[in-house]
Amino acid sequence: MTLQSRNLSLAYGKRVVVEGLDLDVPEGRVTAIVGPNGCGKSTALRGLARLLRPTAGQVLLDGTDIHSLPTRTVARRVGLLPQSPIVPEGITVAELVARGRHPHHGLLRQWTRDDDRIVAESLERTHTTDLAGRPVDQLSGGQRQRVWIAMALAQRTGLLLLDEPTSFLDIAHQVEVLDLVRDLSVEDGTTVVMVLHDLPLAARYADHLIAMRDGAIVAEGRPRDVVTADTVCDVFGITCRVRWEHAGDVSVIPLGRHLPTHGQESPEEPPHARVRVAGRP
Amino acid sequence: MTRTRLPTGAVVLLGVAALAVAACLSLAIGSRSLSPGAVLDGLTALVTGEASGSSADGILSARLDRTLIGLVVGLAVALSGAAMQGLTRNPLADPGILGVNSGAALAVVLGLQFAGISTVGGYLWLALLGGLVTAVLVYAVASVSQGDQSLTMVLTGAAVTAGVTSVIAGVLVSNQGALQSFRFWQVGSVAGRDAVIIADVLPLLVVSLLIVGLSGPVLNAAALGEDLERALGQRVHLARFVVAVGAVGLAASAVALAGPIAFVGLVVPHVVRLVTGPDYRRILPGSALVGPVLILLTDTLGRVVTPPSEIQVGIMTAVLGAPVLILLIRRAVLR
Ligand SMILES: Nc1ncnc2c1ncn2[C@@H]1O[C@H](COP(=O)(O)OP(=O)(O)O)[C@@H](O)[C@H]1O
Ligand SMILES: [Mg+2]
């Protein structure tokens, strides 16, 4: 399943937020979108998922203009987890995950045993089976995020768009969610596009990195080619030191205005100032 | 920690049992109470058409009328409220609070006064028109507002109700002769009407009932927020529009039968939710059963609290519903 955008422009009313976006989502891979707040990451994702009608250009799903496809057909192929979805009051984990089956139902096609099985599998996949009967509003952030992903999995789409699945999570829960994303890609061949804020984590978990600024792509490619001091400066407007290690880990140290900088050239730096992330893939 | 829910079958069974009890009470209790035996005898006589000639027959026949009307009105109003709460994701939504009931009543009163319309069939379409206009107005004001949409919606509804009620009162003052019959359009009542008028509202009632009755999955998707609703393959505007018309259709049917009845559409879905959880495929049938129970019980209560006179059911539901509204607002604000 391929997802592409061609010269895509998206706007809210007169306000153009994304302009001339050309994007080829690599199939079966994990793509991460990074960029400053308000640069249009969520908007781009909403455009890709057919939630917004483009003001120019188009989104192609398997080569077909996504707006020429019925809503339901798209929903069976592309799943989207919005940045802040609403948890209905008192809903349990199993009930929430079951709502992911919505696009597969209609007036004549009601709930079946197949749906039960798919919900159970989605819970299992996200290690939330034990939580099935718990109210979602009583879960920890990490558990809750896994439950949302389970709901998206129950939709059974080959393509998942996740908007900031790790925001507001502590580092352990971020790794937990990202490991799950990696599993989905490696084991199930799911194509994932996610918006992340943490550059080292994005570099470590994504096969493909897209850096956005002001509604356009600034850099795109393998994480090693994208995460450079120049690009970070270009995208976020900050000076920082970027160090790549042979294992594919990267540390990004913002220099800021107040702390002693050791100078950009100096390769020596105190070990405690490094941001390093250990985790799997 | 784990939450288990009552199976749908058990919920329906409970609802039907409660409804049967409420209907019996509504038939038996009043200014003159009838024994269960007398009720049974009278009902058999009515069904077989062999009137025994006793005075109980007349009482029972009138009570049967108001029980049947109460049943239909309770069902319509409660379903309408449940659908409105789901559509707007607003726990305070209800045809009374959002002004739809009073909009419908105003249209009826204007038609009555200026166009001489005086059949229930005529009231029905006036009520539908008035209800739709009000719904569009309240929705439009809420969607252009910058602040909290739920709150704006409720405040706009309250403003509409206040304005409309005074217009109705104005018409009433200019038409002293109709004072008694106009009061009905200010506060609803199920008393003193023949149950055959139910047939007059049947076309709109059945269509609206079908739409709202089948809207469980639509409302379930809507509960997750507009983005996710779309991502789950729902055609948001179309689905919302159709269900909203159904909800207003139900409210209009109820107004044409009994005038505006407040708070039932607000309270019932919340009570039902306590048992069913947030699944609208269960909330809707639950509300359809509990709505009539609430109407019948409050109407019956209204017959006995101030003997020998009766209190209209619309006043009773408002008295009982107001504290619930305050409770819900407190919860919404504290959340
Ligand atoms: N529904 C909306 N209506 C109007 N403007 C919006 C809407 N959603 C986002 N925007 C604006 O579009 C810009 C990009 O927003 P968004 O795509 O959410 O950014 P990001 O996800 O990168 O933080 C922001 O300036 C935001 O204010
Ligand atoms: Mg965003």
XYZ file of C-alpha atoms and ligand atoms in Angstrom:
644
model
C 0.000 0.000 0.000
C 1.509 3.333 -1.018
C 0.731 6.797 0.256
C 2.023 9.841 -1.575
C 1.310 13.506 -1.776
C 1.870 15.659 -4.817
C 2.185 19.415 -4.502
C -0.201 19.192 -1.559
C -1.476 22.424 -0.035
C -3.705 22.508 3.025
C -5.404 25.480 4.614
C -7.837 26.402 7.368
C -10.110 28.943 5.774
C -7.792 31.448 4.114
C -4.818 30.493 6.244
C -2.470 28.249 4.268
C -0.632 25.918 6.632
C 0.986 23.360 4.344
C 2.175 24.316 0.889
C 3.515 22.265 -2.006
C 4.179 19.091 -0.024
C 5.695 16.251 -2.084
C 5.929 13.120 -0.041
C 6.452 9.418 -0.669
C 5.814 7.371 2.443
C 8.222 4.400 2.348
C 6.208 1.191 2.349
C 6.524 -1.111 5.337
C 8.858 1.329 7.098
C 8.680 3.705 10.027
C 8.725 7.360 9.056
C 9.044 10.103 11.652
C 8.086 13.729 11.090
C 9.862 16.308 13.236
C 9.565 20.066 13.339
C 8.722 22.992 15.616
C 5.273 23.450 17.177
C 2.738 24.846 14.760
C 4.751 24.073 11.620
C 1.939 21.966 10.189
C 2.848 18.386 11.145
C -0.622 17.524 12.402
C -2.169 19.307 9.451
C -0.045 17.310 7.015
C -1.077 14.077 8.739
C -4.732 15.092 8.618
C -4.362 15.832 4.918
C -2.764 12.444 4.303
C -5.643 10.736 6.138
C -8.288 12.565 4.064
C -9.508 14.635 7.008
C -8.876 17.868 5.133
C -9.630 18.679 1.524
C -6.524 20.064 -0.197
C -6.611 23.573 -1.601
C -4.171 22.374 -4.229
C -2.434 19.161 -5.216
C -3.518 15.711 -4.133
C -2.916 12.742 -1.897
C -2.544 9.421 -3.669
C -3.443 6.148 -1.971
C -2.179 3.284 -4.124
C -1.980 5.786 -6.945
C -5.624 6.909 -6.669
C -6.647 10.380 -5.526
C -7.744 9.782 -1.953
C -10.675 12.183 -2.292
C -12.142 10.114 -5.102
C -12.353 7.140 -2.709
C -15.293 6.611 -0.329
C -14.593 7.620 3.296
C -15.107 4.084 4.493
C -12.710 2.580 1.965
C -10.001 4.963 3.100
C -10.736 4.099 6.735
C -10.120 0.434 5.993
C -6.677 1.207 4.588
C -5.394 4.171 6.592
C -5.641 4.530 10.364
C -5.032 7.820 12.134
C -4.464 8.467 15.795
C -5.079 12.183 16.379
C -2.939 14.213 18.747
C -5.630 14.469 21.410
C -8.468 12.011 20.900
C -11.417 12.133 23.298
C -11.927 9.326 25.800
C -15.688 8.801 26.276
C -16.433 8.974 29.993
C -16.342 5.606 31.724
C -15.396 3.595 28.627
C -13.397 0.416 29.224
C -10.315 -0.600 27.282
C -12.102 -3.385 25.401
C -15.012 -1.084 24.529
C -12.666 1.577 23.185
C -10.644 -0.878 21.115
C -13.906 -2.294 19.711
C -14.701 1.123 18.243
C -11.802 0.610 15.856
C -14.029 -1.853 14.009
C -16.376 0.941 12.950
C -15.288 1.175 9.295
C -15.976 -2.534 8.851
C -19.600 -2.266 9.918
C -22.713 -0.918 8.318
C -26.461 -1.064 8.652
C -26.431 -4.640 7.451
C -23.058 -5.774 8.703
C -23.125 -5.898 12.465
C -20.725 -7.188 15.103
C -19.467 -10.745 14.509
C -17.120 -13.285 16.085
C -14.434 -12.056 13.701
C -14.643 -8.653 15.331
C -14.244 -10.237 18.766
C -11.157 -12.075 17.563
C -9.601 -8.977 16.005
C -10.197 -6.950 19.172
C -8.593 -9.696 21.254
C -5.602 -9.801 18.902
C -5.206 -6.040 19.013
C -5.192 -6.119 22.807
C -2.640 -8.901 22.786
C -0.429 -7.136 20.259
C -0.240 -4.050 22.460
C 0.066 -6.002 25.735
C -3.188 -4.565 27.009
C -5.177 -7.785 27.376
C -4.915 -7.568 31.162
C -6.399 -4.070 31.041
C -9.431 -5.074 28.940
C -12.041 -4.442 31.639
C -10.427 -1.318 33.111
C -11.836 2.165 32.536
C -9.529 4.028 30.144
C -9.636 7.244 32.179
C -7.929 5.460 35.068
C -4.894 4.245 33.099
C -1.391 5.686 33.105
C -0.322 7.736 30.095
C 1.721 4.920 28.603
C -1.022 2.349 29.035
C -3.543 4.722 27.560
C -1.395 5.375 24.503
C -1.000 1.632 23.919
C -4.784 1.261 24.161
C -5.275 3.941 21.504
C -2.808 2.143 19.280
C -4.760 -1.075 19.917
C -7.880 0.728 18.730
C -6.084 1.808 15.564
C -4.861 -1.785 15.088
C -8.411 -3.101 15.392
C -9.155 -0.974 12.350
C -6.880 -3.399 10.470
C -5.204 -0.922 8.163
C -1.843 -1.495 6.560
C -0.961 2.116 7.197
C -0.881 3.907 10.523
C -0.524 7.650 11.043
C 0.288 8.496 14.661
C 0.242 12.111 15.803
C 2.636 12.559 18.733
C 2.100 9.106 20.253
C 4.800 9.760 22.860
C 4.089 13.304 23.979
C 3.518 13.722 27.708
C 5.058 10.309 28.402
C 8.140 9.762 30.528
C 11.154 8.227 28.828
C 10.315 4.650 29.814
C 6.788 4.905 28.445
C 8.056 6.582 25.282
C 10.361 3.656 24.666
C 7.516 1.248 25.396
C 5.311 2.853 22.734
C 8.128 3.174 20.192
C 9.151 -0.454 20.659
C 5.575 -1.386 19.876
C 5.653 0.747 16.721
C 8.865 -0.967 15.682
C 7.262 -4.403 16.287
C 4.333 -3.486 14.069
C 6.666 -2.463 11.289
C 9.143 -5.324 11.513
C 6.770 -8.169 12.332
C 3.561 -7.145 10.566
C 4.973 -5.017 7.759
C 2.767 -2.083 8.794
C 3.695 1.262 7.311
C 3.904 3.850 10.087
C 4.151 7.618 9.903
C 4.469 9.328 13.262
C 5.066 12.809 14.557
C 7.743 12.913 17.241
C 9.421 15.689 19.177
C 12.483 13.926 20.507
C 15.189 13.985 17.815
C 17.438 11.235 19.232
C 14.430 8.939 19.655
C 13.150 9.771 16.183
C 16.578 9.026 14.728
C 16.818 5.755 16.589
C 13.354 4.395 15.818
C 12.624 5.713 12.331
C 13.904 4.383 9.029
C 13.007 7.617 7.350
C 13.034 11.092 8.826
C 11.191 14.159 7.574
C 12.044 17.577 8.995
C 9.388 20.238 8.481
C 9.321 23.987 8.935
C 6.575 26.450 8.013
C 4.492 23.825 6.296
C 7.219 22.552 3.999
C 9.823 19.797 4.056
C 13.302 21.108 4.861
C 15.167 17.819 4.860
C 14.251 14.205 4.307
C 16.074 10.908 4.239
C 17.969 8.500 6.481
C 18.163 9.822 10.046
C 21.964 10.058 9.814
C 21.680 12.389 6.856
C 18.902 14.509 8.320
C 19.983 15.023 11.913
C 22.870 17.438 11.505
C 23.698 20.631 13.365
C 22.886 22.616 10.231
C 19.465 21.058 9.714
C 18.529 21.380 13.379
C 19.530 25.021 13.231
C 17.542 25.457 10.041
C 14.421 23.716 11.357
C 14.281 24.792 14.979
C 16.373 27.951 14.800
C 18.725 26.889 17.594
C 22.412 26.195 17.704
C 23.306 22.785 18.956
C 25.957 20.139 18.900
C 25.081 16.888 17.175
C 27.188 13.795 17.734
C 26.631 10.530 15.928
C 28.022 7.318 17.368
C 28.840 4.263 15.345
C 25.823 2.294 16.663
C 23.419 4.797 15.142
C 22.825 6.668 18.369
C 22.826 10.401 18.201
C 23.075 13.072 20.820
C 21.683 16.506 20.190
C 22.831 19.089 22.687
C 21.251 22.504 22.427
C 23.788 25.154 23.334
C 21.355 27.804 24.495
C 22.393 31.286 25.527
C 23.289 30.818 29.178
C 25.443 27.770 29.643
C 29.156 27.555 28.837
C 29.387 26.091 25.387
C 32.912 24.660 25.085
C 32.751 25.981 21.536
C 31.251 24.119 18.640
C 34.636 22.818 17.457
C 35.670 21.207 20.706
C 35.157 17.448 20.556
C 35.581 17.125 24.322
C 32.533 17.507 26.434
C 31.544 16.404 29.901
C 29.822 13.024 29.732
C 26.878 14.163 31.813
C 25.840 16.680 29.167
C 25.138 14.037 26.580
C 21.650 12.962 25.714
C 21.731 9.340 24.831
C 18.925 6.954 24.487
C 19.191 3.290 25.016
C 16.419 1.106 23.739
C 15.733 -1.417 21.168
C 15.345 -1.771 17.837
C -10.954 -1.968 39.127
C -12.320 -4.057 36.303
C -15.749 -2.981 35.193
C -18.324 -5.545 34.195
C -21.511 -4.527 32.487
C -24.985 -5.949 32.699
C -25.767 -7.900 29.504
C -28.043 -6.080 27.090
C -30.781 -8.693 27.573
C -30.864 -8.049 31.305
C -30.982 -4.280 30.738
C -33.967 -4.634 28.404
C -35.704 -7.011 30.826
C -35.223 -4.588 33.714
C -36.516 -1.718 31.604
C -39.596 -3.615 30.458
C -40.383 -4.670 34.038
C -40.030 -1.076 35.283
C -42.223 0.110 32.434
C -44.935 -2.435 33.268
C -44.949 -1.339 36.909
C -45.072 2.353 35.955
C -47.928 1.756 33.521
C -49.939 -0.121 36.169
C -49.404 2.669 38.690
C -50.409 5.252 36.109
C -53.640 3.344 35.428
C -54.483 2.682 39.066
C -53.554 5.866 40.910
C -55.285 9.223 40.740
C -57.879 11.396 42.403
C -59.846 8.179 42.658
C -57.643 5.125 42.980
C -58.643 1.853 41.412
C -57.761 -1.563 42.784
C -55.597 -3.775 40.564
C -58.669 -5.954 40.029
C -60.745 -3.025 38.852
C -57.974 -1.961 36.480
C -57.781 -5.451 35.024
C -61.580 -5.749 34.673
C -61.794 -2.321 33.088
C -58.990 -3.076 30.624
C -60.644 -6.335 29.585
C -63.892 -4.481 29.112
C -62.190 -1.835 26.968
C -60.461 -4.436 24.844
C -63.548 -6.579 24.326
C -65.713 -3.501 23.921
C -68.180 -4.610 26.601
C -68.399 -1.609 28.871
C -69.691 -2.587 32.296
C -71.261 0.813 32.681
C -69.560 1.507 35.991
C -67.971 4.908 36.640
C -64.578 3.198 36.773
C -64.771 2.737 33.003
C -64.645 6.450 32.291
C -61.785 7.028 34.702
C -59.846 4.118 33.338
C -60.400 5.122 29.733
C -59.063 8.634 30.430
C -56.097 7.195 32.323
C -55.386 4.785 29.514
C -55.271 7.732 27.117
C -52.793 9.691 29.217
C -50.737 6.567 29.898
C -50.428 5.829 26.192
C -49.559 9.429 25.387
C -47.082 9.481 28.268
C -45.487 6.345 26.929
C -44.973 7.746 23.446
C -43.870 11.158 24.717
C -41.394 9.645 27.194
C -39.884 7.464 24.516
C -39.578 10.319 22.037
C -38.150 12.871 24.454
C -35.640 10.512 26.073
C -34.356 9.227 22.723
C -34.140 12.777 21.435
C -32.082 13.793 24.480
C -29.763 10.803 24.166
C -29.145 11.544 20.488
C -28.530 15.241 21.178
C -26.052 14.436 23.943
C -24.220 12.090 21.593
C -24.212 14.464 18.628
C -23.007 17.497 20.544
C -20.778 15.531 22.970
C -22.479 17.728 25.534
C -23.743 16.062 28.723
C -26.201 18.938 29.193
C -27.917 18.585 25.823
C -31.664 17.963 25.826
C -34.478 19.215 23.588
C -35.688 21.424 26.444
C -32.346 22.917 27.382
C -31.243 23.530 23.788
C -34.465 25.459 23.159
C -35.833 23.016 20.557
C -38.978 22.312 22.581
C -39.850 25.958 23.097
C -39.052 26.766 19.460
C -41.456 24.035 18.437
C -44.106 25.258 20.878
C -43.782 28.831 19.631
C -44.323 27.730 16.036
C -47.463 25.872 17.119
C -48.793 28.852 19.069
C -48.160 31.234 16.161
C -49.865 28.823 13.767
C -52.773 28.488 16.151
C -53.161 32.210 16.649
C -52.504 33.566 13.173
C -53.230 30.713 10.762
C -56.024 29.043 12.665
C -54.309 25.677 12.622
C -55.884 23.472 15.254
C -55.279 19.823 14.400
C -52.542 17.696 15.922
C -51.412 16.816 12.392
C -50.977 20.555 11.761
C -49.211 21.118 15.072
C -46.772 18.378 14.169
C -45.310 20.062 11.112
C -45.298 23.452 12.792
C -43.449 21.898 15.734
C -40.941 20.265 13.384
C -40.336 23.560 11.590
C -39.954 25.519 14.833
C -37.683 22.849 16.308
C -35.434 22.715 13.247
C -35.096 26.501 13.058
C -34.135 26.656 16.732
C -31.668 23.769 16.415
C -29.942 25.443 13.467
C -29.824 28.754 15.343
C -28.354 27.264 18.521
C -25.854 25.194 16.556
C -24.795 28.183 14.470
C -24.245 30.420 17.489
C -22.242 27.706 19.240
C -20.034 26.978 16.238
C -19.029 30.611 15.652
C -18.352 31.247 19.334
C -14.778 31.397 20.565
C -15.399 29.934 24.000
C -16.586 26.613 25.351
C -19.002 25.212 22.756
C -20.985 23.098 25.212
C -21.601 26.063 27.450
C -22.447 28.415 24.568
C -24.946 25.885 23.281
C -26.675 25.633 26.651
C -26.697 29.394 27.185
C -28.051 30.037 23.687
C -30.749 27.447 24.300
C -31.628 29.118 27.591
C -31.768 32.531 25.902
C -34.007 31.179 23.141
C -36.287 29.543 25.699
C -36.528 32.751 27.729
C -37.315 34.839 24.660
C -39.745 32.353 23.187
C -41.574 31.804 26.472
C -42.238 35.514 26.774
C -43.527 35.671 23.201
C -45.869 32.772 23.949
C -46.988 34.593 27.089
C -47.561 37.726 25.000
C -49.769 35.877 22.547
C -51.542 34.352 25.498
C -52.294 37.756 27.027
C -53.755 39.006 23.750
C -56.004 35.986 23.583
C -57.638 35.597 26.965
C -60.207 33.151 25.699
C -57.575 30.561 24.918
C -55.765 30.890 28.219
C -56.365 27.353 29.318
C -55.456 25.718 26.042
C -52.385 27.931 25.626
C -50.967 27.014 28.978
C -50.407 23.601 27.523
C -47.882 25.124 25.087
C -45.899 26.699 27.900
C -45.599 23.647 30.113
C -46.401 20.223 28.735
C -49.096 17.875 29.931
C -50.255 14.418 28.923
C -53.702 14.789 30.480
C -57.044 15.446 28.872
C -56.255 14.309 25.363
C -57.508 11.397 23.365
C -54.877 8.773 22.551
C -56.020 8.682 18.903
C -53.901 11.818 18.353
C -50.899 9.488 18.465
C -51.947 8.341 15.005
C -51.589 11.924 13.768
C -47.913 12.094 14.688
C -47.112 8.554 13.564
C -45.462 9.354 10.198
C -42.850 11.691 11.663
C -42.529 9.639 14.837
C -41.780 6.384 13.038
C -39.252 7.883 10.627
C -37.441 9.743 13.424
C -37.538 6.661 15.608
C -35.904 4.581 12.888
C -33.185 7.155 12.284
C -32.324 7.677 15.943
C -32.824 4.021 16.868
C -30.200 2.983 14.320
C -27.773 5.786 15.133
C -25.867 3.924 17.886
C -22.704 3.287 15.834
C -22.763 6.848 14.474
C -22.932 8.318 17.982
C -20.268 5.902 19.222
C -17.856 7.151 16.567
C -18.825 10.779 17.196
C -17.929 10.352 20.876
C -14.231 10.005 19.966
C -13.952 13.507 18.516
C -14.333 14.749 14.976
C -10.881 13.769 13.710
C -11.113 10.184 14.853
C -14.733 10.009 13.732
C -13.609 10.887 10.217
C -10.607 8.587 10.408
C -13.006 5.759 11.285
C -14.787 6.341 8.002
C -17.791 8.362 9.129
C -19.139 11.040 6.814
C -19.324 13.496 9.654
C -21.590 16.213 8.282
C -24.040 13.879 6.592
C -24.321 11.579 9.605
C -24.687 14.471 12.050
C -27.322 16.130 9.893
C -29.459 13.026 9.505
C -29.351 12.106 13.191
C -30.015 15.712 14.232
C -33.127 15.828 12.043
C -34.254 12.564 13.657
C -33.679 13.951 17.145
C -35.604 17.145 16.367
C -38.343 15.045 14.730
C -38.771 13.093 17.956
C -38.866 16.266 20.034
C -41.410 17.813 17.653
C -43.622 14.724 17.827
C -43.575 14.931 21.614
C -44.378 18.650 21.593
C -47.299 18.141 19.203
C -48.702 15.505 21.568
C -48.009 17.001 24.974
C -46.379 20.413 24.690
C -42.822 21.064 25.872
C -41.638 18.690 28.591
C -38.334 19.564 30.186
C -35.468 17.562 31.669
C -36.627 14.050 30.751
C -34.331 14.038 27.731
C -31.524 15.297 29.959
C -31.898 12.991 32.937
C -32.843 9.674 31.370
C -29.701 9.048 29.263
C -27.520 9.793 32.300
C -29.423 7.328 34.448
C -29.246 4.719 31.684
C -25.504 5.288 31.225
C -24.907 4.278 34.827
C -26.020 0.784 33.858
C -25.082 0.481 30.193
C -21.792 2.376 30.050
C -20.984 4.720 27.155
C -22.136 2.473 24.280
C -24.955 4.215 22.397
C -26.149 0.921 20.966
C -27.242 0.221 24.555
C -27.974 3.769 25.746
C -30.613 4.322 23.048
C -32.827 1.293 23.759
C -32.314 1.860 27.485
C -33.490 5.468 27.177
C -36.474 4.397 25.090
C -37.583 2.243 28.034
C -36.668 4.511 30.954
C -38.085 7.699 29.358
C -41.696 6.457 29.517
C -41.097 5.156 33.064
C -40.029 8.615 34.225
C -42.937 10.367 32.486
C -45.514 7.915 33.830
C -44.168 8.027 37.381
C -43.922 11.832 37.517
C -47.348 12.198 35.925
C -48.821 9.797 38.474
C -47.089 11.661 41.288
C -48.478 14.936 39.948
C -52.006 13.582 40.395
C -51.626 12.924 44.114
C -49.342 15.611 45.587
C -51.923 18.438 45.672
C -55.380 16.857 45.807
C -57.925 17.530 44.533
C -56.073 19.431 41.764
C -53.338 17.940 39.569
C -49.910 19.225 38.661
C -48.979 19.014 34.955
C -46.270 16.484 34.166
C -44.129 19.220 32.573
C -43.945 20.998 35.933
C -43.225 17.785 37.801
C -40.323 16.843 35.522
C -38.902 20.368 35.820
C -39.054 20.234 39.614
C -37.348 16.859 39.715
C -34.964 17.586 36.855
C -33.565 20.935 38.013
C -31.414 19.459 40.813
C -30.027 16.898 38.367
C -29.110 19.703 35.982
C -27.269 21.512 38.783
C -25.441 18.303 39.654
C -24.417 17.787 36.025
C -23.234 21.382 35.668
C -21.155 21.049 38.832
C -19.581 17.906 37.450
C -18.953 19.486 34.049
C -17.348 22.548 35.621
C -15.232 20.610 38.096
C -13.985 18.207 35.451
N -8.617 23.624 13.122
C -7.792 24.655 12.874
N -8.288 25.847 12.466
C -7.464 26.882 12.203
N -6.129 26.848 12.312
C -5.565 25.704 12.719
C -6.361 24.536 13.009
N -5.535 23.548 13.391
C -4.279 24.060 13.326
N -4.293 25.348 12.922
C -3.114 26.210 12.715
O -2.303 25.618 11.757
C -0.942 25.725 12.110
C -0.312 24.345 12.099
O -0.912 23.569 13.108
P -0.525 22.048 13.335
O -0.599 21.337 12.057
O -1.374 21.559 14.444
O 0.979 22.163 13.819
P 1.909 21.091 14.526
O 1.172 19.803 14.577
O 3.114 21.030 13.672
O 2.230 21.627 15.881
C -0.894 26.363 13.490
O -0.504 27.689 13.340
C -2.293 26.276 13.983
O -2.616 27.412 14.726
Mg 0.485 18.734 16.179
